[in-house]
PDB file of C-alpha atoms in Angstrom:
ATOM      1  CA  ASP L  52      -0.112   0.091  -0.466  1.00 67.00           C
ATOM      2  CA  VAL L  53       1.719   3.176  -0.858  1.00 67.00           C
ATOM      3  CA  LYS L  54       1.539   6.303   1.960  1.00 88.00           C
ATOM      4  CA  VAL L  55       3.000   8.851   1.717  1.00 94.00           C
ATOM      5  CA  THR L  56       3.580  11.025   5.264  1.00 95.00           C
ATOM      6  CA  GLN L  57       3.588  14.292   6.846  1.00 95.00           C
ATOM      7  CA  SER L  58       5.294  15.032  10.182  1.00 91.00           C
ATOM      8  CA  SER L  59       2.509  16.459  12.114  1.00 92.00           C
ATOM      9  CA  ARG L  60      -1.593  16.549  11.095  1.00 93.00           C
ATOM     10  CA  TYR L  61      -1.587  20.521  12.665  1.00 95.00           C
ATOM     11  CA  LEU L  62       0.813  23.077  13.250  1.00 97.00           C
ATOM     12  CA  VAL L  63       0.379  25.880  15.608  1.00 97.00           C
ATOM     13  CA  LYS L  64       3.549  28.562  15.310  1.00 97.00           C
ATOM     14  CA  ARG L  65       4.359  32.488  16.151  1.00 97.00           C
ATOM     15  CA  THR L  66       4.748  34.954  13.009  1.00 98.00           C
ATOM     16  CA  GLY L  67       9.066  34.651  13.062  1.00 97.00           C
ATOM     17  CA  GLU L  68       9.556  31.542  13.833  1.00 97.00           C
ATOM     18  CA  LYS L  69      11.324  29.169  11.645  1.00 97.00           C
ATOM     19  CA  VAL L  70       8.720  26.296  10.551  1.00 97.00           C
ATOM     20  CA  PHE L  71      10.071  23.108   9.206  1.00 97.00           C
ATOM     21  CA  LEU L  72       7.279  20.210   7.717  1.00 97.00           C
ATOM     22  CA  GLU L  73       8.458  17.585   6.650  1.00 97.00           C
ATOM     23  CA  CYS L  74       6.978  14.253   4.255  1.00 97.00           C
ATOM     24  CA  VAL L  75       8.348  11.126   3.644  1.00 97.00           C
ATOM     25  CA  GLN L  76       6.892   8.642   0.571  1.00 96.00           C
ATOM     26  CA  ASP L  77       7.754   4.551   0.481  1.00 94.00           C
ATOM     27  CA  MET L  78       7.108   3.968  -2.543  1.00 90.00           C
ATOM     28  CA  ASP L  79      10.841   5.477  -3.999  1.00 90.00           C
ATOM     29  CA  HIS L  80       9.188   7.872  -6.228  1.00 90.00           C
ATOM     30  CA  GLU L  81      11.169  10.435  -8.701  1.00 89.00           C
ATOM     31  CA  ASN L  82       9.352  13.160  -7.896  1.00 90.00           C
ATOM     32  CA  MET L  83       8.272  15.276  -4.473  1.00 93.00           C
ATOM     33  CA  PHE L  84       5.616  18.299  -4.507  1.00 94.00           C
ATOM     34  CA  TRP L  85       4.561  20.727  -1.576  1.00 96.00           C
ATOM     35  CA  TYR L  86       1.511  21.874  -2.299  1.00 95.00           C
ATOM     36  CA  ARG L  87      -0.971  24.744   0.288  1.00 95.00           C
ATOM     37  CA  GLN L  88      -4.528  24.332  -0.282  1.00 92.00           C
ATOM     38  CA  ASP L  89      -6.455  27.989   0.473  1.00 91.00           C
ATOM     39  CA  PRO L  90     -10.840  27.939   0.386  1.00 84.00           C
ATOM     40  CA  GLY L  91     -12.185  28.704  -2.891  1.00 80.00           C
ATOM     41  CA  LEU L  92      -8.257  28.708  -4.600  1.00 84.00           C
ATOM     42  CA  GLY L  93      -8.260  24.838  -4.637  1.00 84.00           C
ATOM     43  CA  LEU L  94      -4.162  23.114  -4.075  1.00 89.00           C
ATOM     44  CA  ARG L  95      -0.883  25.925  -5.510  1.00 91.00           C
ATOM     45  CA  LEU L  96       1.976  24.466  -6.101  1.00 91.00           C
ATOM     46  CA  ILE L  97       5.022  25.469  -3.636  1.00 95.00           C
ATOM     47  CA  TYR L  98       7.564  23.614  -4.922  1.00 95.00           C
ATOM     48  CA  PHE L  99       8.614  20.701  -6.794  1.00 92.00           C
ATOM     49  CA  SER L 100      11.634  18.452  -7.078  1.00 93.00           C
ATOM     50  CA  TYR L 101      12.214  15.462  -9.958  1.00 89.00           C
ATOM     51  CA  ASP L 102      15.639  13.974  -7.672  1.00 89.00           C
ATOM     52  CA  VAL L 103      17.563  14.421  -5.252  1.00 92.00           C
ATOM     53  CA  LYS L 104      19.235  17.489  -4.141  1.00 89.00           C
ATOM     54  CA  MET L 105      17.089  18.957  -7.325  1.00 90.00           C
ATOM     55  CA  LYS L 106      13.877  21.583  -6.662  1.00 93.00           C
ATOM     56  CA  GLU L 107      12.401  23.518  -8.831  1.00 92.00           C
ATOM     57  CA  LYS L 108      10.012  26.771  -8.436  1.00 93.00           C
ATOM     58  CA  GLY L 109       6.170  26.875  -8.685  1.00 91.00           C
ATOM     59  CA  ASP L 110       3.316  29.208  -9.062  1.00 89.00           C
ATOM     60  CA  ILE L 111       4.014  30.477  -5.477  1.00 94.00           C
ATOM     61  CA  PRO L 112       7.550  29.660  -3.626  1.00 96.00           C
ATOM     62  CA  GLU L 113       7.891  32.898  -2.434  1.00 96.00           C
ATOM     63  CA  GLY L 114       8.415  32.802   1.674  1.00 96.00           C
ATOM     64  CA  TYR L 115       9.158  28.979   1.274  1.00 98.00           C
ATOM     65  CA  SER L 116      12.692  26.796   0.920  1.00 97.00           C
ATOM     66  CA  VAL L 117      12.891  23.167  -0.020  1.00 97.00           C
ATOM     67  CA  SER L 118      15.442  20.765   0.920  1.00 97.00           C
ATOM     68  CA  ARG L 119      15.464  17.006  -0.972  1.00 96.00           C
ATOM     69  CA  GLU L 120      18.432  15.503   0.540  1.00 95.00           C
ATOM     70  CA  LYS L 121      17.106  11.660   0.130  1.00 96.00           C
ATOM     71  CA  LYS L 122      14.899  10.650  -2.309  1.00 95.00           C
ATOM     72  CA  GLU L 123      12.678   8.992  -0.178  1.00 96.00           C
ATOM     73  CA  ARG L 124      12.100  13.010   2.539  1.00 97.00           C
ATOM     74  CA  PHE L 125      11.202  16.383   1.005  1.00 97.00           C
ATOM     75  CA  SER L 126      11.093  18.896   3.485  1.00 97.00           C
ATOM     76  CA  LEU L 127       9.149  22.312   3.241  1.00 98.00           C
ATOM     77  CA  ILE L 128      10.966  25.255   5.480  1.00 98.00           C
ATOM     78  CA  LEU L 129       9.268  28.821   6.316  1.00 97.00           C
ATOM     79  CA  GLU L 130      11.793  30.426   6.709  1.00 94.00           C
ATOM     80  CA  SER L 131      10.166  33.668   8.557  1.00 97.00           C
ATOM     81  CA  ALA L 132       6.588  33.064   8.930  1.00 97.00           C
ATOM     82  CA  SER L 133       3.355  34.759   8.374  1.00 97.00           C
ATOM     83  CA  THR L 134      -0.004  34.807   9.372  1.00 97.00           C
ATOM     84  CA  ASN L 135      -0.567  34.882   5.661  1.00 97.00           C
ATOM     85  CA  GLN L 136       0.751  31.637   5.320  1.00 98.00           C
ATOM     86  CA  THR L 137      -2.187  30.490   7.075  1.00 98.00           C
ATOM     87  CA  SER L 138      -3.075  27.408   5.299  1.00 97.00           C
ATOM     88  CA  MET L 139      -3.299  23.370   4.384  1.00 95.00           C
ATOM     89  CA  TYR L 140      -0.379  22.299   3.585  1.00 97.00           C
ATOM     90  CA  LEU L 141      -0.340  18.732   1.193  1.00 95.00           C
ATOM     91  CA  CYS L 142       2.896  16.569   0.650  1.00 96.00           C
ATOM     92  CA  ALA L 143       2.440  14.548  -2.870  1.00 93.00           C
ATOM     93  CA  SER L 144       4.611  11.752  -4.774  1.00 92.00           C
ATOM     94  CA  SER L 145       4.733  10.247  -8.198  1.00 89.00           C
ATOM     95  CA  PHE L 146       6.761   8.570 -11.014  1.00 83.00           C
ATOM     96  CA  GLY L 147       9.223  10.502 -12.395  1.00 70.00           C
ATOM     97  CA  VAL L 148       7.083  11.131 -16.278  1.00 61.00           C
ATOM     98  CA  SER L 149      10.306   9.157 -18.303  1.00 52.00           C
ATOM     99  CA  GLY L 150      10.461   5.684 -15.396  1.00 48.00           C
ATOM    100  CA  SER L 151       6.351   5.522 -15.965  1.00 50.00           C
ATOM    101  CA  GLU L 152       4.476   5.395 -18.968  1.00 48.00           C
ATOM    102  CA  PHE L 153       1.223   5.210 -16.715  1.00 56.00           C
ATOM    103  CA  PRO L 154      -0.608   7.934 -15.994  1.00 59.00           C
ATOM    104  CA  TYR L 155       1.771  11.129 -13.627  1.00 69.00           C
ATOM    105  CA  GLU L 156      -0.290   9.684 -10.749  1.00 81.00           C
ATOM    106  CA  GLN L 157       0.660  11.744  -7.587  1.00 88.00           C
ATOM    107  CA  TYR L 158      -0.380  10.610  -4.101  1.00 90.00           C
ATOM    108  CA  PHE L 159      -1.084  12.557  -1.666  1.00 93.00           C
ATOM    109  CA  GLY L 160      -0.502  12.862   1.927  1.00 94.00           C
ATOM    110  CA  PRO L 161      -3.168  13.239   4.807  1.00 93.00           C
ATOM    111  CA  GLY L 162      -1.772  17.632   5.288  1.00 94.00           C
ATOM    112  CA  THR L 163      -1.023  19.452   7.873  1.00 96.00           C
ATOM    113  CA  ARG L 164      -2.842  22.086   8.886  1.00 96.00           C
ATOM    114  CA  LEU L 165      -0.708  25.121   9.940  1.00 97.00           C
ATOM    115  CA  THR L 166      -1.555  27.867  11.977  1.00 98.00           C
ATOM    116  CA  VAL L 167       0.588  30.966  12.074  1.00 98.00           C
ATOM    117  CA  THR L 168      -0.478  33.998  14.470  1.00 97.00           C
TER     118      THR L 168
ATOM    119  CA  GLY P  77      -0.363  30.631 -16.570  1.00 47.00           C
ATOM    120  CA  GLU P  78      -2.824  27.955 -18.153  1.00 56.00           C
ATOM    121  CA  ASP P  79      -5.738  27.718 -15.324  1.00 83.00           C
ATOM    122  CA  VAL P  80      -7.685  25.132 -14.828  1.00 90.00           C
ATOM    123  CA  GLU P  81     -11.404  26.495 -13.704  1.00 91.00           C
ATOM    124  CA  GLN P  82     -14.429  24.745 -11.791  1.00 93.00           C
ATOM    125  CA  SER P  83     -16.666  25.356 -10.317  1.00 90.00           C
ATOM    126  CA  LEU P  84     -17.311  26.055  -6.869  1.00 90.00           C
ATOM    127  CA  PHE P  85     -20.636  24.599  -5.041  1.00 94.00           C
ATOM    128  CA  LEU P  86     -22.795  21.013  -6.246  1.00 96.00           C
ATOM    129  CA  SER P  87     -25.983  19.759  -4.069  1.00 97.00           C
ATOM    130  CA  VAL P  88     -28.034  16.995  -5.131  1.00 97.00           C
ATOM    131  CA  ARG P  89     -30.462  14.259  -3.812  1.00 97.00           C
ATOM    132  CA  GLU P  90     -29.180  11.380  -3.075  1.00 97.00           C
ATOM    133  CA  GLY P  91     -29.985   8.991  -6.268  1.00 97.00           C
ATOM    134  CA  ASP P  92     -29.646  11.696  -9.067  1.00 97.00           C
ATOM    135  CA  SER P  93     -26.567  12.077 -11.155  1.00 97.00           C
ATOM    136  CA  SER P  94     -24.231  14.615 -10.356  1.00 97.00           C
ATOM    137  CA  VAL P  95     -21.887  16.442 -13.195  1.00 97.00           C
ATOM    138  CA  ILE P  96     -19.279  18.463 -12.555  1.00 97.00           C
ATOM    139  CA  ASN P  97     -17.350  20.401 -14.518  1.00 97.00           C
ATOM    140  CA  CYS P  98     -13.827  21.679 -15.929  1.00 95.00           C
ATOM    141  CA  THR P  99     -12.223  24.019 -18.153  1.00 94.00           C
ATOM    142  CA  TYR P 100      -8.322  23.900 -18.805  1.00 91.00           C
ATOM    143  CA  THR P 101      -6.346  26.138 -21.138  1.00 86.00           C
ATOM    144  CA  ASP P 102      -3.182  23.863 -22.120  1.00 79.00           C
ATOM    145  CA  SER P 103      -3.849  21.887 -24.234  1.00 75.00           C
ATOM    146  CA  SER P 104      -0.444  19.387 -23.914  1.00 78.00           C
ATOM    147  CA  SER P 105      -1.911  17.375 -21.328  1.00 77.00           C
ATOM    148  CA  THR P 106      -1.475  14.108 -22.201  1.00 81.00           C
ATOM    149  CA  TYR P 107      -3.810  13.351 -18.792  1.00 87.00           C
ATOM    150  CA  LEU P 108      -5.942  15.220 -17.556  1.00 91.00           C
ATOM    151  CA  TYR P 109      -6.956  13.938 -13.959  1.00 92.00           C
ATOM    152  CA  TRP P 110     -10.167  13.980 -11.528  1.00 95.00           C
ATOM    153  CA  TYR P 111      -9.388  14.048  -7.775  1.00 95.00           C
ATOM    154  CA  LYS P 112     -11.355  13.134  -4.490  1.00 96.00           C
ATOM    155  CA  GLN P 113     -11.254  13.870  -2.020  1.00 94.00           C
ATOM    156  CA  GLU P 114     -12.869  13.152   2.135  1.00 92.00           C
ATOM    157  CA  PRO P 115     -12.539  15.031   4.872  1.00 86.00           C
ATOM    158  CA  GLY P 116      -9.493  15.494   6.538  1.00 82.00           C
ATOM    159  CA  ALA P 117      -7.689  13.173   4.154  1.00 84.00           C
ATOM    160  CA  GLY P 118      -5.013  13.949   1.594  1.00 86.00           C
ATOM    161  CA  LEU P 119      -6.667  13.465  -2.082  1.00 90.00           C
ATOM    162  CA  GLN P 120      -6.675  10.651  -4.590  1.00 92.00           C
ATOM    163  CA  LEU P 121      -6.467  10.159  -7.913  1.00 90.00           C
ATOM    164  CA  LEU P 122     -10.170   9.156  -8.865  1.00 93.00           C
ATOM    165  CA  THR P 123     -10.053   8.767 -12.520  1.00 93.00           C
ATOM    166  CA  TYR P 124      -7.985   9.587 -15.828  1.00 91.00           C
ATOM    167  CA  ILE P 125      -8.121  10.154 -18.997  1.00 92.00           C
ATOM    168  CA  PHE P 126      -5.988  10.143 -22.026  1.00 89.00           C
ATOM    169  CA  SER P 127      -6.412  13.523 -24.837  1.00 87.00           C
ATOM    170  CA  ASN P 128      -7.043  11.467 -27.783  1.00 88.00           C
ATOM    171  CA  MET P 129      -9.949   9.686 -26.041  1.00 90.00           C
ATOM    172  CA  ASP P 130     -13.276  11.046 -26.002  1.00 93.00           C
ATOM    173  CA  MET P 131     -15.010   9.424 -23.154  1.00 95.00           C
ATOM    174  CA  LYS P 132     -14.292   7.215 -20.085  1.00 95.00           C
ATOM    175  CA  GLN P 133     -16.937   4.997 -18.284  1.00 95.00           C
ATOM    176  CA  ASP P 134     -15.502   2.699 -14.692  1.00 91.00           C
ATOM    177  CA  GLN P 135     -18.377   2.163 -12.597  1.00 94.00           C
ATOM    178  CA  ARG P 136     -20.906   4.518 -11.851  1.00 96.00           C
ATOM    179  CA  LEU P 137     -18.103   7.181 -13.141  1.00 96.00           C
ATOM    180  CA  THR P 138     -18.766   8.517 -16.673  1.00 97.00           C
ATOM    181  CA  VAL P 139     -15.803  11.090 -17.609  1.00 97.00           C
ATOM    182  CA  LEU P 140     -16.214  13.033 -20.656  1.00 97.00           C
ATOM    183  CA  LEU P 141     -13.730  15.488 -23.228  1.00 95.00           C
ATOM    184  CA  ASN P 142     -13.842  18.196 -25.078  1.00 94.00           C
ATOM    185  CA  LYS P 143     -10.731  19.251 -26.739  1.00 91.00           C
ATOM    186  CA  LYS P 144     -11.820  21.300 -28.895  1.00 91.00           C
ATOM    187  CA  ASP P 145     -13.234  23.564 -26.151  1.00 92.00           C
ATOM    188  CA  LYS P 146     -11.051  22.337 -23.151  1.00 92.00           C
ATOM    189  CA  HIS P 147     -13.457  21.065 -21.551  1.00 94.00           C
ATOM    190  CA  LEU P 148     -13.705  18.161 -18.937  1.00 95.00           C
ATOM    191  CA  SER P 149     -16.297  17.235 -17.753  1.00 97.00           C
ATOM    192  CA  LEU P 150     -17.058  13.991 -14.922  1.00 98.00           C
ATOM    193  CA  ARG P 151     -20.611  12.449 -14.231  1.00 98.00           C
ATOM    194  CA  ILE P 152     -21.004  10.412 -11.590  1.00 97.00           C
ATOM    195  CA  ALA P 153     -24.766   8.353 -11.941  1.00 97.00           C
ATOM    196  CA  ASP P 154     -26.933   7.368  -8.973  1.00 97.00           C
ATOM    197  CA  THR P 155     -24.877   9.834  -6.791  1.00 97.00           C
ATOM    198  CA  GLN P 156     -24.830   8.335  -2.792  1.00 97.00           C
ATOM    199  CA  THR P 157     -23.944   9.806   1.015  1.00 95.00           C
ATOM    200  CA  GLY P 158     -20.773   8.434   0.433  1.00 94.00           C
ATOM    201  CA  ASP P 159     -20.129  10.006  -2.993  1.00 96.00           C
ATOM    202  CA  SER P 160     -19.873  13.902  -0.485  1.00 96.00           C
ATOM    203  CA  ALA P 161     -17.024  15.260  -0.869  1.00 96.00           C
ATOM    204  CA  ILE P 162     -14.210  18.354  -2.959  1.00 95.00           C
ATOM    205  CA  TYR P 163     -13.372  16.985  -6.379  1.00 97.00           C
ATOM    206  CA  PHE P 164     -10.534  18.092  -8.346  1.00 95.00           C
ATOM    207  CA  CYS P 165      -9.887  18.272 -11.852  1.00 94.00           C
ATOM    208  CA  ALA P 166      -6.561  18.554 -12.873  1.00 91.00           C
ATOM    209  CA  GLU P 167      -3.776  18.825 -15.202  1.00 85.00           C
ATOM    210  CA  THR P 168      -0.545  17.727 -14.778  1.00 75.00           C
ATOM    211  CA  GLY P 169       0.759  19.269 -11.917  1.00 73.00           C
ATOM    212  CA  ARG P 170      -1.540  21.912 -11.825  1.00 84.00           C
ATOM    213  CA  PHE P 171      -4.949  21.810 -10.433  1.00 89.00           C
ATOM    214  CA  GLY P 172      -8.610  23.546  -9.786  1.00 91.00           C
ATOM    215  CA  ALA P 173      -9.804  24.832  -6.718  1.00 91.00           C
ATOM    216  CA  GLY P 174     -12.081  21.815  -6.449  1.00 93.00           C
ATOM    217  CA  THR P 175     -16.202  21.851  -6.344  1.00 95.00           C
ATOM    218  CA  ARG P 176     -17.800  21.005  -3.415  1.00 95.00           C
ATOM    219  CA  LEU P 177     -20.383  18.080  -3.995  1.00 97.00           C
ATOM    220  CA  THR P 178     -22.805  17.942  -1.841  1.00 97.00           C
ATOM    221  CA  VAL P 179     -25.290  14.668  -1.525  1.00 96.00           C
ATOM    222  CA  LYS P 180     -28.582  15.657   0.292  1.00 94.00           C
ATOM    223  CA  PRO P 181     -30.856  11.708   1.615  1.00 90.00           C
TER     224      PRO P 181
END
């Protein structure tokens, strides 16, 4: 059974704190993604990674950074949390397009609801 | 940037058919997807359609694709209360805002 886990389901942080969100997948997927989900806006891509130590900016990377030191783990970092980063954060993984002839299905974790006060 | 758009809410009665519509702009997408998100959970792939197909049927689900109009729809036959969820239309890596389907008994 495929699995994507996220370190916390709920997190409350103060403005200005450094925040780490961790994601681990056990499917040996090449690609990993971080999204934020906000009502009425759906999922917006923050960053993605197609290989270890590789990263690409998504649609809304400002205020975030990422780290992928191992294939199975992708971390999202908020260097100085702000109230407008209060959101649901979803991690996902998938096989690389070149590695699969099947649809580019993404497998999602349960999400981390982050509140910044 | 490219956009995927869908209406935000749909309410139906149990036993009726539900139709969720979506428009997209990236004509190069090879696959188009429907994901389902149940309360408190992440997204799960519900079904997908290859871009050279017009229709795909999978039990109670029917996906229709109109490439000319860049329009995708998901029809759920005999909708049940367990189908209540948020449904996301997606191209590769790009998602719509999600349609919240409410099924009334």
